[in-house]
Amino acid sequence: KQEVTQIPAALSVPEGENLVLNCSFTDSAIYNLQWFRQDPGKGLTSLLLIQSSQREQTSGRLNASLDKSSGRSTLYIAASQPGDSATYLCAVRPGGFKTIFGAGTRLFVKA
Amino acid sequence: DAGVIQSPRHEVTEMGQEVTLRCKPISGHNSLFWYRQTMMRGLELLIYFNNNVPIDDSGMPEDRFSAKMPNASFSTLKIQPSEPRDSAVYFCASSPDSSGQETQYFGPGTRLLVL
């Protein structure tokens, strides 16, 4: 059974700091991995989608990597800003349409 | 595009009452998903539809839960009778792709409180 774990559960950093969020999954047989952002009281917004054949994806200040063999992914946020404060969820698609979500990392960037 | 639309945004009801949650997916999307999010269990997939047909409802917790998609632009999730443990945020999401390779677009959610 696929399980997704995110560490840390919460993180507080000063503005401008570079940071890394971690995601691990138990079964390396995945179609893709996604990082989502969730703001309080809102739905999820997809940030980056990495297909199983890819190693990383970049969008602006965000970079996500995928190492299937070790069951790990990282989300790197450069030069963090207060507007980056949100919960970040990692999700893997083991096959078909099912998506398994991690519990999320709650990020707070202090001005 | 207005994105995925869910209604109501908030619902407070008493135990035993019927609750109906509504979702309008993004036009042209052929996959639709219902999720439930709680502090204890995180985000869980309840059911997904492809081309209006339920493909997998193994995540539906009990027979009290049912979902329909009568056409490509509308879906409902019904709880009858509702119980306090059903209190959660219910999200609807849609995807343009039937292969599972594309991202899902989430609605704002319905926050349900069963007293």
Coordinates of N, CA and C in Angstrom, one line a residue:
Chain A
K1 N 0.8 -1.2 0.0 CA 0.0 0.0 0.0 C 0.9 1.2 0.0
Q2 N 0.6 2.1 -0.9 CA 1.4 3.4 -1.1 C 1.1 4.3 0.1
E3 N 2.2 4.8 0.7 CA 2.0 5.8 1.8 C 3.0 7.0 1.5
V4 N 2.5 8.2 1.7 CA 3.3 9.4 1.5 C 3.5 10.1 2.8
T5 N 4.7 10.5 3.0 CA 5.1 11.1 4.3 C 5.8 12.4 3.9
Q6 N 5.5 13.5 4.7 CA 6.1 14.8 4.5 C 6.7 15.3 5.7
I7 N 8.0 15.7 5.6 CA 8.7 16.2 6.7 C 9.4 17.5 6.3
P8 N 9.4 18.6 7.1 CA 8.7 18.6 8.5 C 7.2 18.9 8.3
A9 N 6.5 18.7 9.4 CA 5.1 19.0 9.4 C 4.8 20.5 9.4
A10 N 5.7 21.2 10.0 CA 5.6 22.7 10.0 C 7.0 23.3 10.0
L11 N 7.0 24.5 9.4 CA 8.3 25.2 9.2 C 8.1 26.7 9.2
S12 N 9.0 27.4 10.0 CA 8.9 28.8 10.1 C 10.3 29.4 9.7
V13 N 10.4 30.2 8.7 CA 11.6 30.8 8.2 C 11.5 32.3 8.1
P14 N 12.7 33.0 8.1 CA 12.6 34.4 7.8 C 12.6 34.6 6.3
E15 N 12.0 35.8 6.0 CA 11.9 36.1 4.5 C 13.3 36.1 3.9
G16 N 13.3 35.6 2.7 CA 14.6 35.6 1.9 C 15.4 34.3 2.0
E17 N 15.0 33.5 2.9 CA 15.7 32.2 3.1 C 15.3 31.2 2.0
N18 N 16.3 30.4 1.6 CA 16.0 29.3 0.7 C 15.6 28.1 1.6
L19 N 14.6 27.3 1.1 CA 14.2 26.2 2.0 C 13.8 25.0 1.1
V20 N 13.8 23.8 1.8 CA 13.6 22.5 1.1 C 12.5 21.8 1.9
L21 N 11.5 21.4 1.2 CA 10.4 20.5 1.8 C 10.6 19.1 1.3
N22 N 10.4 18.2 2.1 CA 10.7 16.8 1.8 C 9.4 15.9 1.7
C23 N 9.4 15.0 0.8 CA 8.3 14.1 0.6 C 8.9 12.7 0.3
S24 N 8.4 11.7 1.0 CA 8.9 10.3 0.7 C 7.7 9.4 0.5
F25 N 7.8 8.4 -0.4 CA 6.7 7.5 -0.7 C 7.3 6.1 -0.7
T26 N 6.4 5.1 -0.3 CA 6.9 3.8 0.0 C 7.0 2.9 -1.3
D27 N 6.2 3.2 -2.3 CA 6.3 2.3 -3.5 C 6.8 3.1 -4.7
S28 N 7.9 2.7 -5.3 CA 8.5 3.5 -6.4 C 7.7 3.4 -7.7
A29 N 6.7 2.5 -7.8 CA 6.0 2.4 -9.0 C 4.9 3.5 -9.1
I30 N 5.3 4.6 -9.6 CA 4.3 5.7 -9.7 C 4.2 6.3 -11.1
Y31 N 3.1 6.8 -11.5 CA 2.9 7.5 -12.7 C 3.6 8.9 -12.7
N32 N 3.2 9.6 -11.6 CA 3.8 11.0 -11.5 C 3.7 11.4 -10.0
L33 N 4.3 12.5 -9.7 CA 4.3 13.1 -8.4 C 4.0 14.6 -8.6
Q34 N 3.1 15.1 -7.7 CA 2.8 16.5 -7.8 C 3.0 17.2 -6.5
W35 N 3.3 18.5 -6.6 CA 3.3 19.4 -5.4 C 2.2 20.4 -5.5
F36 N 1.4 20.5 -4.4 CA 0.3 21.4 -4.4 C 0.5 22.4 -3.3
R37 N -0.2 23.5 -3.5 CA -0.2 24.5 -2.4 C -1.7 24.7 -2.0
Q38 N -1.9 24.8 -0.6 CA -3.2 25.0 -0.1 C -3.2 26.2 0.8
D39 N -3.9 27.3 0.5 CA -4.1 28.4 1.4 C -5.2 28.2 2.4
P40 N -5.2 28.7 3.5 CA -6.3 28.5 4.5 C -7.7 28.8 3.9
G41 N -8.6 27.8 4.1 CA -9.9 27.9 3.6 C -10.1 27.9 2.1
K42 N -9.1 27.4 1.4 CA -9.1 27.4 0.0 C -8.9 26.0 -0.5
G43 N -9.1 25.8 -1.8 CA -8.7 24.5 -2.4 C -7.3 24.4 -2.7
L44 N -6.9 23.3 -3.4 CA -5.5 23.1 -3.7 C -5.2 23.6 -5.1
T45 N -3.9 24.1 -5.2 CA -3.4 24.6 -6.5 C -2.2 23.9 -6.8
S46 N -2.2 23.3 -8.0 CA -1.0 22.5 -8.5 C 0.2 23.5 -8.7
L47 N 1.3 23.1 -8.2 CA 2.5 23.9 -8.4 C 3.4 23.3 -9.5
L48 N 3.7 22.0 -9.3 CA 4.6 21.3 -10.2 C 4.2 19.9 -10.3
L49 N 4.3 19.4 -11.5 CA 3.9 18.0 -11.8 C 5.2 17.3 -12.5
I50 N 5.6 16.2 -11.9 CA 6.8 15.5 -12.4 C 6.3 14.2 -12.9
Q51 N 6.5 13.9 -14.1 CA 6.2 12.5 -14.6 C 7.2 11.6 -14.2
S52 N 6.9 10.3 -14.2 CA 7.8 9.3 -13.6 C 9.1 9.2 -14.4
S53 N 9.1 9.6 -15.7 CA 10.4 9.6 -16.5 C 11.2 10.8 -16.3
Q54 N 10.7 11.8 -15.5 CA 11.5 13.0 -15.3 C 12.2 13.0 -14.0
R55 N 13.2 13.9 -13.9 CA 14.0 14.0 -12.6 C 13.6 15.3 -11.9
E56 N 13.2 16.3 -12.6 CA 12.9 17.6 -11.9 C 12.0 18.4 -12.8
Q57 N 11.4 19.4 -12.2 CA 10.6 20.4 -12.8 C 10.8 21.8 -12.1
T58 N 10.8 22.8 -12.9 CA 11.0 24.2 -12.3 C 10.0 25.1 -12.8
S59 N 9.6 26.0 -11.9 CA 8.6 27.1 -12.2 C 9.0 28.2 -11.3
G60 N 9.6 29.3 -11.9 CA 9.9 30.5 -11.2 C 10.9 30.1 -10.0
R61 N 10.5 30.5 -8.8 CA 11.4 30.2 -7.7 C 11.3 28.8 -7.1
L62 N 10.5 28.0 -7.8 CA 10.2 26.6 -7.3 C 10.9 25.6 -8.1
N63 N 11.5 24.6 -7.5 CA 12.1 23.5 -8.2 C 11.8 22.2 -7.4
A64 N 11.2 21.3 -8.1 CA 10.9 20.0 -7.5 C 11.7 18.9 -8.2
S65 N 12.3 18.0 -7.4 CA 13.0 16.9 -7.9 C 12.3 15.6 -7.5
L66 N 12.7 14.5 -8.3 CA 12.1 13.2 -8.1 C 13.1 12.2 -8.2
D67 N 13.3 11.3 -7.2 CA 14.2 10.2 -7.2 C 13.3 9.0 -6.9
K68 N 12.8 8.3 -8.0 CA 11.9 7.2 -7.8 C 12.5 6.1 -7.0
S69 N 13.8 5.8 -7.3 CA 14.4 4.6 -6.8 C 14.5 4.7 -5.3
S70 N 14.7 5.9 -4.8 CA 14.8 6.0 -3.3 C 13.4 6.5 -2.7
G71 N 12.4 6.7 -3.5 CA 11.1 7.1 -3.0 C 11.1 8.4 -2.4
R72 N 11.8 9.4 -3.0 CA 11.9 10.7 -2.4 C 11.7 11.8 -3.5
S73 N 11.1 12.9 -3.0 CA 11.0 14.1 -3.8 C 11.2 15.3 -2.8
T74 N 11.8 16.4 -3.4 CA 12.0 17.6 -2.7 C 11.4 18.8 -3.4
L75 N 10.9 19.7 -2.7 CA 10.5 21.0 -3.2 C 11.4 22.1 -2.7
Y76 N 12.1 22.7 -3.6 CA 13.0 23.8 -3.2 C 12.4 25.1 -3.5
I77 N 12.3 26.0 -2.5 CA 11.8 27.3 -2.7 C 12.9 28.3 -2.5
A78 N 13.2 29.1 -3.5 CA 14.3 30.1 -3.4 C 13.8 31.4 -2.9
A79 N 14.6 32.1 -2.2 CA 14.3 33.5 -1.7 C 12.8 33.6 -1.3
S80 N 12.5 32.9 -0.2 CA 11.1 32.8 0.3 C 10.5 34.2 0.6
Q81 N 9.2 34.3 0.4 CA 8.5 35.6 0.6 C 7.3 35.3 1.6
P82 N 6.8 36.3 2.3 CA 5.6 36.1 3.1 C 4.4 35.5 2.3
G83 N 4.3 35.8 1.1 CA 3.2 35.3 0.3 C 3.4 33.8 0.0
D84 N 4.5 33.2 0.3 CA 4.7 31.8 0.2 C 4.1 31.0 1.3
S85 N 3.7 31.7 2.4 CA 3.1 31.0 3.5 C 1.8 30.3 3.1
A86 N 1.8 29.0 3.4 CA 0.7 28.1 3.0 C 1.1 26.7 3.4
T87 N 0.2 25.8 3.2 CA 0.5 24.4 3.4 C 0.8 23.8 2.0
Y88 N 1.9 23.0 2.0 CA 2.4 22.4 0.7 C 2.2 20.9 0.8
L89 N 1.4 20.3 -0.1 CA 1.1 18.9 -0.1 C 1.8 18.2 -1.3
C90 N 2.4 17.1 -1.0 CA 2.9 16.2 -2.0 C 1.9 15.1 -2.3
A91 N 1.8 14.7 -3.6 CA 0.8 13.7 -4.0 C 1.4 12.8 -5.0
V92 N 1.2 11.5 -4.9 CA 1.7 10.6 -5.9 C 0.6 9.8 -6.5
R93 N 0.7 9.5 -7.8 CA -0.3 8.8 -8.5 C 0.3 7.4 -8.8
P94 N -0.1 6.4 -8.0 CA 0.5 5.1 -8.2 C 0.1 4.4 -9.5
G95 N -1.1 4.8 -10.0 CA -1.6 4.1 -11.2 C -3.1 4.5 -11.4
G96 N -3.6 4.4 -12.6 CA -5.0 4.8 -12.8 C -5.2 6.2 -12.4
F97 N -6.3 6.4 -11.7 CA -6.7 7.8 -11.3 C -6.5 8.1 -9.9
K98 N -6.1 7.1 -9.1 CA -6.0 7.4 -7.6 C -4.8 8.3 -7.4
T99 N -4.9 9.2 -6.5 CA -3.9 10.1 -6.0 C -3.8 10.0 -4.5
I100 N -2.6 9.7 -4.0 CA -2.3 9.6 -2.6 C -1.6 10.8 -2.1
F101 N -2.2 11.5 -1.2 CA -1.6 12.8 -0.6 C -0.9 12.6 0.7
G102 N 0.2 13.3 0.8 CA 0.8 13.4 2.1 C 0.0 14.4 3.0
A103 N 0.4 14.4 4.3 CA -0.3 15.3 5.3 C 0.0 16.8 5.1
G104 N 1.1 17.1 4.4 CA 1.4 18.4 4.2 C 2.5 19.0 5.1
T105 N 3.1 20.1 4.6 CA 4.0 20.9 5.4 C 3.5 22.3 5.5
R106 N 3.2 22.7 6.7 CA 2.7 24.1 6.9 C 3.9 25.0 7.0
L107 N 4.0 26.0 6.0 CA 5.1 26.9 5.9 C 4.7 28.3 6.3
F108 N 5.5 28.9 7.2 CA 5.2 30.3 7.6 C 6.5 31.1 7.3
V109 N 6.4 32.1 6.4 CA 7.6 32.9 6.1 C 7.4 34.3 6.8
K110 N 8.3 34.6 7.7 CA 8.2 35.8 8.5 C 8.8 37.0 7.8
A111 N 8.1 38.1 7.8 CA 8.5 39.3 7.1 C 9.6 40.0 7.9
Chain B
D1 N -12.1 31.1 -17.7 CA -12.9 30.0 -17.1 C -13.1 30.2 -15.6
A2 N -14.2 29.9 -15.0 CA -14.5 30.2 -13.6 C -13.8 29.2 -12.7
G3 N -13.3 28.1 -13.3 CA -12.7 27.1 -12.4 C -13.8 26.1 -11.9
V4 N -13.4 25.2 -11.1 CA -14.4 24.3 -10.5 C -15.3 25.0 -9.5
I5 N -16.6 24.9 -9.6 CA -17.5 25.6 -8.7 C -18.2 24.6 -7.8
Q6 N -18.2 24.9 -6.5 CA -18.8 24.0 -5.5 C -19.8 24.8 -4.7
S7 N -20.9 24.2 -4.4 CA -21.9 24.8 -3.5 C -22.6 23.8 -2.6
P8 N -23.0 24.1 -1.4 CA -22.7 25.4 -0.8 C -21.2 25.5 -0.4
R9 N -20.8 26.6 0.0 CA -19.4 26.8 0.5 C -19.3 26.3 2.0
H10 N -20.4 26.5 2.7 CA -20.5 26.1 4.1 C -21.9 25.5 4.3
E11 N -21.9 24.4 5.1 CA -23.2 23.8 5.5 C -23.1 23.3 6.9
V12 N -24.1 23.7 7.7 CA -24.3 23.3 9.0 C -25.6 22.6 9.1
T13 N -25.6 21.3 9.6 CA -26.8 20.6 9.7 C -26.8 19.7 10.9
E14 N -27.9 19.2 11.2 CA -28.1 18.3 12.4 C -28.0 16.8 12.0
M15 N -27.4 16.1 12.9 CA -27.3 14.6 12.7 C -28.6 14.1 12.2
G16 N -28.5 13.2 11.2 CA -29.7 12.5 10.7 C -30.3 13.2 9.5
Q17 N -29.9 14.4 9.2 CA -30.4 15.1 8.0 C -29.6 14.7 6.8
E18 N -30.3 14.9 5.7 CA -29.6 14.6 4.4 C -28.8 15.9 3.9
V19 N -27.7 15.6 3.4 CA -26.8 16.7 2.9 C -26.5 16.4 1.5
T20 N -26.6 17.5 0.6 CA -26.2 17.3 -0.8 C -25.2 18.4 -1.1
L21 N -24.1 17.9 -1.6 CA -23.0 18.9 -2.1 C -23.0 18.8 -3.6
R22 N -22.7 20.0 -4.2 CA -22.8 20.1 -5.6 C -21.5 20.6 -6.2
C23 N -21.2 20.2 -7.5 CA -20.0 20.5 -8.1 C -20.2 20.7 -9.6
K24 N -19.7 21.8 -10.1 CA -19.6 22.0 -11.6 C -18.2 22.0 -12.0
P25 N -17.8 21.0 -12.8 CA -16.4 20.9 -13.2 C -16.1 21.9 -14.3
I26 N -14.8 22.1 -14.6 CA -14.4 23.0 -15.7 C -14.9 22.4 -17.0
S27 N -15.4 23.3 -17.8 CA -15.9 22.8 -19.1 C -14.9 22.1 -19.9
G28 N -15.2 21.0 -20.5 CA -14.3 20.2 -21.3 C -13.5 19.2 -20.5
H29 N -13.5 19.2 -19.2 CA -12.8 18.2 -18.4 C -13.7 16.9 -18.4
N30 N -13.0 15.8 -18.5 CA -13.8 14.6 -18.6 C -13.6 13.7 -17.4
S31 N -12.8 14.1 -16.4 CA -12.6 13.4 -15.2 C -13.0 14.3 -14.0
L32 N -13.7 13.7 -13.0 CA -14.2 14.4 -11.8 C -13.9 13.6 -10.6
F33 N -13.5 14.2 -9.5 CA -13.1 13.6 -8.3 C -13.8 14.3 -7.1
W34 N -14.1 13.5 -6.2 CA -14.6 14.0 -4.9 C -13.6 13.5 -3.8
Y35 N -13.2 14.5 -3.0 CA -12.2 14.2 -1.9 C -12.9 14.7 -0.6
R36 N -12.4 14.2 0.5 CA -12.7 14.6 1.8 C -11.4 14.9 2.6
Q37 N -11.4 16.1 3.3 CA -10.2 16.5 4.0 C -10.5 16.7 5.5
T38 N -9.8 16.0 6.4 CA -10.0 16.1 7.8 C -8.6 16.3 8.4
M39 N -8.5 16.8 9.6 CA -7.2 16.9 10.3 C -6.6 15.5 10.6
M40 N -7.5 14.6 11.0 CA -7.0 13.3 11.4 C -6.5 12.4 10.2
R41 N -7.2 12.5 9.1 CA -7.0 11.6 7.9 C -6.4 12.3 6.7
G42 N -6.3 13.6 6.8 CA -5.8 14.3 5.6 C -6.8 14.3 4.4
L43 N -6.3 14.3 3.2 CA -7.1 14.3 2.0 C -7.3 12.9 1.5
E44 N -8.5 12.5 1.4 CA -8.8 11.2 0.9 C -9.7 11.2 -0.3
L45 N -9.4 10.4 -1.3 CA -10.3 10.3 -2.5 C -11.5 9.4 -2.2
L46 N -12.7 10.0 -2.4 CA -13.9 9.3 -2.2 C -14.3 8.5 -3.4
I47 N -14.4 9.2 -4.6 CA -14.9 8.6 -5.8 C -14.4 9.4 -7.0
Y48 N -14.2 8.7 -8.1 CA -13.9 9.5 -9.3 C -14.7 9.0 -10.5
F49 N -15.1 9.9 -11.4 CA -15.9 9.7 -12.5 C -15.0 9.9 -13.8
N50 N -15.2 9.2 -14.8 CA -14.6 9.5 -16.1 C -15.7 9.4 -17.1
N51 N -15.9 10.5 -17.9 CA -17.0 10.6 -18.9 C -18.3 10.3 -18.2
N52 N -18.5 10.9 -17.0 CA -19.8 10.8 -16.3 C -20.0 9.4 -15.6
V53 N -19.1 8.5 -15.8 CA -19.3 7.1 -15.3 C -18.4 6.9 -14.0
P54 N -19.0 6.4 -12.9 CA -18.2 6.2 -11.8 C -17.2 5.0 -12.0
I55 N -15.9 5.3 -11.8 CA -14.9 4.3 -12.1 C -14.4 3.6 -10.9
D56 N -14.3 4.3 -9.8 CA -13.8 3.7 -8.6 C -14.5 4.5 -7.4
D57 N -15.3 3.8 -6.6 CA -16.0 4.4 -5.5 C -15.5 3.7 -4.2
S58 N -14.3 3.0 -4.3 CA -13.8 2.3 -3.1 C -13.5 3.2 -1.9
G59 N -13.4 4.5 -2.1 CA -13.1 5.4 -1.1 C -14.3 5.9 -0.3
M60 N -15.5 5.6 -0.8 CA -16.7 6.0 -0.2 C -16.8 5.3 1.1
P61 N -16.9 6.0 2.2 CA -16.8 5.4 3.5 C -17.9 4.4 3.9
E62 N -19.1 4.7 3.5 CA -20.3 3.9 3.9 C -21.4 4.1 2.9
D63 N -22.4 3.2 3.1 CA -23.5 3.3 2.2 C -24.3 4.6 2.4
R64 N -24.0 5.3 3.4 CA -24.7 6.6 3.6 C -24.3 7.6 2.6
F65 N -23.1 7.3 2.0 CA -22.6 8.3 0.9 C -22.9 7.7 -0.4
S66 N -23.4 8.7 -1.3 CA -23.6 8.3 -2.7 C -23.2 9.5 -3.6
A67 N -22.8 9.2 -4.8 CA -22.4 10.3 -5.7 C -23.0 10.0 -7.1
K68 N -23.4 11.1 -7.8 CA -23.9 11.0 -9.1 C -23.3 12.0 -10.0
M69 N -23.3 11.7 -11.3 CA -22.9 12.7 -12.3 C -23.8 12.5 -13.5
P70 N -24.9 13.2 -13.5 CA -26.0 13.0 -14.5 C -25.5 13.5 -15.9
N71 N -24.6 14.5 -15.9 CA -24.1 15.0 -17.2 C -22.7 15.6 -16.9
A72 N -22.1 16.0 -18.0 CA -20.7 16.4 -17.9 C -20.4 17.7 -17.1
S73 N -21.5 18.4 -16.8 CA -21.3 19.7 -16.1 C -21.8 19.7 -14.7
F74 N -22.1 18.5 -14.1 CA -22.7 18.6 -12.8 C -22.6 17.3 -12.1
S75 N -22.2 17.4 -10.8 CA -22.1 16.2 -10.0 C -22.6 16.5 -8.6
T76 N -23.1 15.5 -7.9 CA -23.5 15.7 -6.5 C -22.9 14.6 -5.6
L77 N -22.7 14.9 -4.4 CA -22.3 14.0 -3.3 C -23.3 14.1 -2.2
K78 N -24.0 13.0 -1.9 CA -25.1 13.0 -1.0 C -24.7 12.2 0.3
I79 N -25.1 12.7 1.4 CA -24.9 11.9 2.7 C -26.2 11.8 3.3
Q80 N -26.7 10.6 3.5 CA -28.0 10.4 4.1 C -28.0 9.1 4.9
P81 N -28.2 9.1 6.2 CA -28.3 10.3 7.1 C -26.9 10.8 7.5
S82 N -26.8 12.0 7.7 CA -25.5 12.6 8.1 C -25.2 12.3 9.6
E83 N -23.9 12.2 9.9 CA -23.4 12.0 11.3 C -22.3 13.0 11.6
P84 N -22.1 13.3 12.9 CA -21.1 14.2 13.3 C -19.7 13.9 12.7
R85 N -19.4 12.6 12.6 CA -18.1 12.2 12.1 C -17.9 12.5 10.6
D86 N -19.0 12.9 9.9 CA -18.9 13.3 8.5 C -18.4 14.8 8.4
S87 N -18.3 15.5 9.5 CA -17.8 16.9 9.5 C -16.4 16.9 8.9
A88 N -16.2 17.7 7.8 CA -15.0 17.8 7.1 C -15.1 18.8 6.0
V89 N -14.1 19.0 5.2 CA -14.1 19.8 4.0 C -14.2 18.9 2.8
Y90 N -15.1 19.0 2.0 CA -15.3 18.2 0.8 C -14.9 19.0 -0.4
F91 N -13.9 18.4 -1.2 CA -13.5 19.0 -2.4 C -13.9 18.3 -3.6
C92 N -14.2 19.0 -4.6 CA -14.4 18.5 -5.9 C -13.2 18.9 -6.8
A93 N -12.8 18.0 -7.7 CA -11.7 18.4 -8.6 C -12.0 17.8 -10.0
S94 N -11.5 18.5 -11.0 CA -11.7 17.9 -12.4 C -10.4 17.9 -13.1
S95 N -10.3 17.1 -14.1 CA -9.1 17.0 -14.9 C -9.4 16.9 -16.4
P96 N -8.6 17.5 -17.3 CA -9.0 17.4 -18.7 C -8.6 16.1 -19.3
D97 N -7.9 15.2 -18.6 CA -7.2 14.1 -19.2 C -7.8 12.8 -18.6
S98 N -7.9 11.8 -19.4 CA -8.4 10.5 -19.0 C -7.3 9.5 -18.8
S99 N -6.1 9.9 -19.0 CA -4.9 9.0 -18.9 C -4.3 9.0 -17.5
G100 N -4.7 10.0 -16.7 CA -4.1 10.2 -15.4 C -2.8 10.9 -15.4
Q101 N -2.4 11.5 -16.5 CA -1.1 12.2 -16.6 C -1.2 13.7 -16.3
E102 N -2.4 14.2 -16.3 CA -2.5 15.6 -16.1 C -3.0 16.0 -14.7
T103 N -2.8 17.2 -14.3 CA -3.1 17.7 -13.0 C -4.6 17.7 -12.8
Q104 N -5.0 17.8 -11.5 CA -6.4 18.0 -11.2 C -6.5 19.5 -10.7
Y105 N -7.7 20.0 -11.0 CA -8.0 21.4 -10.7 C -9.1 21.3 -9.6
F106 N -8.8 21.9 -8.4 CA -9.6 21.8 -7.3 C -10.6 23.0 -7.1
G107 N -11.8 22.6 -6.7 CA -12.7 23.7 -6.3 C -12.4 24.2 -4.9
P108 N -13.1 25.2 -4.4 CA -12.8 25.9 -3.1 C -13.2 25.0 -1.9
G109 N -14.0 24.0 -2.2 CA -14.4 23.1 -1.1 C -15.8 23.5 -0.4
T110 N -16.4 22.5 0.2 CA -17.6 22.8 1.0 C -17.2 22.3 2.4
R111 N -17.3 23.3 3.4 CA -17.0 23.0 4.8 C -18.3 22.5 5.4
L112 N -18.4 21.2 5.8 CA -19.6 20.6 6.4 C -19.4 20.4 7.9
L113 N -20.4 20.9 8.6 CA -20.4 20.6 10.1 C -21.7 20.0 10.4
V114 N -21.6 18.8 11.0 CA -22.8 18.0 11.4 C -22.9 18.0 12.9
L115 N -23.9 18.6 13.4 CA -24.1 18.8 14.9 C -24.8 17.6 15.5

